[in-house]
Amino acid sequence: MTDSPLERLARTAYEAHRGVNPGSLPAWEEATGREQQAWKAAVSAVAAQTGTTISEESHTRPLVIQTGNERQSFDAEFTAGRQGKLVIDDEFASGHHARFRSVRGLWYVEDLGSTNGTSLNGLRIHAGQRLKKGDKIKIGHVVMIVVSA
């Protein structure tokens, strides 16, 4: 089941807030249903004040990532890690280490509070970062290259 545009926007806002308050909030998936509903209501209220709608779907190009000699293409949000949809076979990777998602047709990567962190082009990330062709993402000792985003 795919998330609604409202849910994706609420999750993005929540994770951005969580990113500037490290350690004080659980991941979106661990937040209570009541907390998630509150974030959805807040995002909906802000959208209503700006006169925008949230129901419009944006067309997202697939994200193509190369790891070693292997290329993988993704059309929807996914996680990378030892147990993610993009499997990272590295003892320094968490089970669900990083999330990749599309927002308004642009791809982003965010660390999911992993112990060893996620790097983008050699810099450790602390909030969602936009991806572009040629970016290098490092999880544990594994380096992935964005072929297209």
mmCIF file of C-alpha atoms in Angstrom, residues 5-125:
data_model
loop_
_atom_site.group_PDB
_atom_site.id
_atom_site.type_symbol
_atom_site.label_atom_id
_atom_site.label_comp_id
_atom_site.label_asym_id
_atom_site.label_seq_id
_atom_site.Cartn_x
_atom_site.Cartn_y
_atom_site.Cartn_z
ATOM 1 C CA PRO A 5 0.506 12.627 -0.626
ATOM 2 C CA LEU A 6 -0.679 13.995 2.746
ATOM 3 C CA GLU A 7 1.001 11.145 4.618
ATOM 4 C CA ARG A 8 4.266 11.597 2.670
ATOM 5 C CA LEU A 9 4.286 15.338 3.358
ATOM 6 C CA ALA A 10 3.479 14.843 7.050
ATOM 7 C CA ARG A 11 6.235 12.218 7.325
ATOM 8 C CA THR A 12 8.723 14.526 5.580
ATOM 9 C CA ALA A 13 7.847 17.419 7.912
ATOM 10 C CA TYR A 14 8.064 15.142 10.960
ATOM 11 C CA GLU A 15 11.443 13.717 9.910
ATOM 12 C CA ALA A 16 12.785 17.219 9.211
ATOM 13 C CA HIS A 17 11.692 18.269 12.714
ATOM 14 C CA ARG A 18 13.217 15.083 14.116
ATOM 15 C CA GLY A 19 16.452 15.827 12.228
ATOM 16 C CA VAL A 20 16.983 19.095 14.107
ATOM 17 C CA ASN A 21 16.071 17.446 17.421
ATOM 18 C CA PRO A 22 18.238 14.299 17.306
ATOM 19 C CA GLY A 23 17.398 11.684 19.899
ATOM 20 C CA SER A 24 14.247 13.409 21.135
ATOM 21 C CA LEU A 25 11.699 11.862 18.758
ATOM 22 C CA PRO A 26 11.163 8.317 17.485
ATOM 23 C CA ALA A 27 11.196 7.484 13.781
ATOM 24 C CA TRP A 28 7.877 8.081 11.971
ATOM 25 C CA GLU A 29 7.113 4.356 11.954
ATOM 26 C CA GLU A 30 7.470 4.263 15.753
ATOM 27 C CA ALA A 31 5.348 7.370 16.410
ATOM 28 C CA THR A 32 1.864 6.670 17.718
ATOM 29 C CA GLY A 33 -1.099 6.832 15.372
ATOM 30 C CA ARG A 34 -2.290 9.881 17.286
ATOM 31 C CA GLU A 35 1.046 11.672 16.730
ATOM 32 C CA GLN A 36 0.970 10.833 13.023
ATOM 33 C CA GLN A 37 -2.603 12.143 12.748
ATOM 34 C CA ALA A 38 -1.547 15.379 14.461
ATOM 35 C CA TRP A 39 1.253 15.884 11.925
ATOM 36 C CA LYS A 40 -1.132 15.182 9.043
ATOM 37 C CA ALA A 41 -3.612 17.719 10.448
ATOM 38 C CA ALA A 42 -0.859 20.330 10.835
ATOM 39 C CA VAL A 43 0.400 19.829 7.282
ATOM 40 C CA SER A 44 -3.140 19.946 5.913
ATOM 41 C CA ALA A 45 -3.842 23.186 7.811
ATOM 42 C CA VAL A 46 -0.673 24.815 6.468
ATOM 43 C CA ALA A 47 -1.546 23.740 2.921
ATOM 44 C CA ALA A 48 -5.038 25.172 3.316
ATOM 45 C CA GLN A 49 -3.596 28.504 4.490
ATOM 46 C CA THR A 50 -1.360 28.725 1.421
ATOM 47 C CA GLY A 51 -4.150 27.776 -0.953
ATOM 48 C CA THR A 52 -2.357 24.671 -2.232
ATOM 49 C CA THR A 53 -3.669 21.164 -2.526
ATOM 50 C CA ILE A 54 -1.904 18.061 -1.361
ATOM 51 C CA SER A 55 -3.793 15.505 -3.413
ATOM 52 C CA GLU A 56 -1.877 16.099 -6.639
ATOM 53 C CA GLU A 57 0.492 13.271 -7.528
ATOM 54 C CA SER A 58 3.822 14.232 -8.995
ATOM 55 C CA HIS A 59 5.511 12.124 -11.616
ATOM 56 C CA THR A 60 8.729 10.693 -10.318
ATOM 57 C CA ARG A 61 11.530 9.356 -12.454
ATOM 58 C CA PRO A 62 12.990 6.105 -11.203
ATOM 59 C CA LEU A 63 16.045 6.336 -8.967
ATOM 60 C CA VAL A 64 18.873 4.221 -10.400
ATOM 61 C CA ILE A 65 21.697 3.311 -8.038
ATOM 62 C CA GLN A 66 24.884 1.438 -8.850
ATOM 63 C CA THR A 67 26.726 -0.599 -6.235
ATOM 64 C CA GLY A 68 29.843 -2.193 -7.648
ATOM 65 C CA ASN A 69 28.794 -3.726 -10.985
ATOM 66 C CA GLU A 70 25.122 -3.972 -10.049
ATOM 67 C CA ARG A 71 22.454 -1.389 -10.938
ATOM 68 C CA GLN A 72 19.052 -1.227 -9.304
ATOM 69 C CA SER A 73 16.058 0.912 -10.207
ATOM 70 C CA PHE A 74 13.429 2.101 -7.718
ATOM 71 C CA ASP A 75 10.067 3.746 -8.439
ATOM 72 C CA ALA A 76 8.833 4.234 -4.865
ATOM 73 C CA GLU A 77 10.134 4.969 -1.371
ATOM 74 C CA PHE A 78 12.437 2.293 0.039
ATOM 75 C CA THR A 79 14.974 1.672 2.765
ATOM 76 C CA ALA A 80 18.566 0.557 2.450
ATOM 77 C CA GLY A 81 20.347 -1.542 5.047
ATOM 78 C CA ARG A 82 20.951 -5.136 6.018
ATOM 79 C CA GLN A 83 17.160 -5.714 5.951
ATOM 80 C CA GLY A 84 16.087 -3.006 3.500
ATOM 81 C CA LYS A 85 14.746 -3.300 -0.015
ATOM 82 C CA LEU A 86 18.246 -2.237 -1.106
ATOM 83 C CA VAL A 87 20.283 -4.805 0.826
ATOM 84 C CA ILE A 88 23.621 -3.570 2.180
ATOM 85 C CA ASP A 89 25.718 -6.577 3.175
ATOM 86 C CA ASP A 90 28.007 -4.814 5.631
ATOM 87 C CA GLU A 91 28.331 -5.246 9.397
ATOM 88 C CA PHE A 92 28.490 -1.436 9.786
ATOM 89 C CA ALA A 93 25.037 -1.011 8.214
ATOM 90 C CA SER A 94 21.883 -1.012 10.344
ATOM 91 C CA GLY A 95 18.886 -3.178 9.479
ATOM 92 C CA HIS A 96 17.034 -0.169 8.052
ATOM 93 C CA HIS A 97 19.866 2.331 7.757
ATOM 94 C CA ALA A 98 18.620 4.987 5.315
ATOM 95 C CA ARG A 99 15.391 5.931 3.562
ATOM 96 C CA PHE A 100 15.143 7.009 -0.053
ATOM 97 C CA ARG A 101 11.982 8.860 -1.049
ATOM 98 C CA SER A 102 10.609 11.056 -3.754
ATOM 99 C CA VAL A 103 9.067 14.412 -2.880
ATOM 100 C CA ARG A 104 7.459 16.393 -5.687
ATOM 101 C CA GLY A 105 9.385 14.387 -8.277
ATOM 102 C CA LEU A 106 12.803 14.790 -6.610
ATOM 103 C CA TRP A 107 14.650 12.002 -4.809
ATOM 104 C CA TYR A 108 16.030 12.418 -1.276
ATOM 105 C CA VAL A 109 18.057 10.263 1.094
ATOM 106 C CA GLU A 110 17.907 10.442 4.875
ATOM 107 C CA ASP A 111 19.624 8.551 7.640
ATOM 108 C CA LEU A 112 17.247 6.645 9.927
ATOM 109 C CA GLY A 113 19.205 7.246 13.124
ATOM 110 C CA SER A 114 21.836 4.637 12.349
ATOM 111 C CA THR A 115 24.806 4.206 14.655
ATOM 112 C CA ASN A 116 27.429 4.703 11.933
ATOM 113 C CA GLY A 117 25.589 7.323 9.887
ATOM 114 C CA THR A 118 25.061 7.858 6.183
ATOM 115 C CA SER A 119 27.354 10.001 4.035
ATOM 116 C CA LEU A 120 26.556 11.881 0.852
ATOM 117 C CA ASN A 121 29.584 12.925 -1.208
ATOM 118 C CA GLY A 122 31.852 12.446 1.804
ATOM 119 C CA LEU A 123 29.739 14.428 4.303
ATOM 120 C CA ARG A 124 27.639 12.810 7.035
ATOM 121 C CA ILE A 125 23.987 13.769 6.638
#
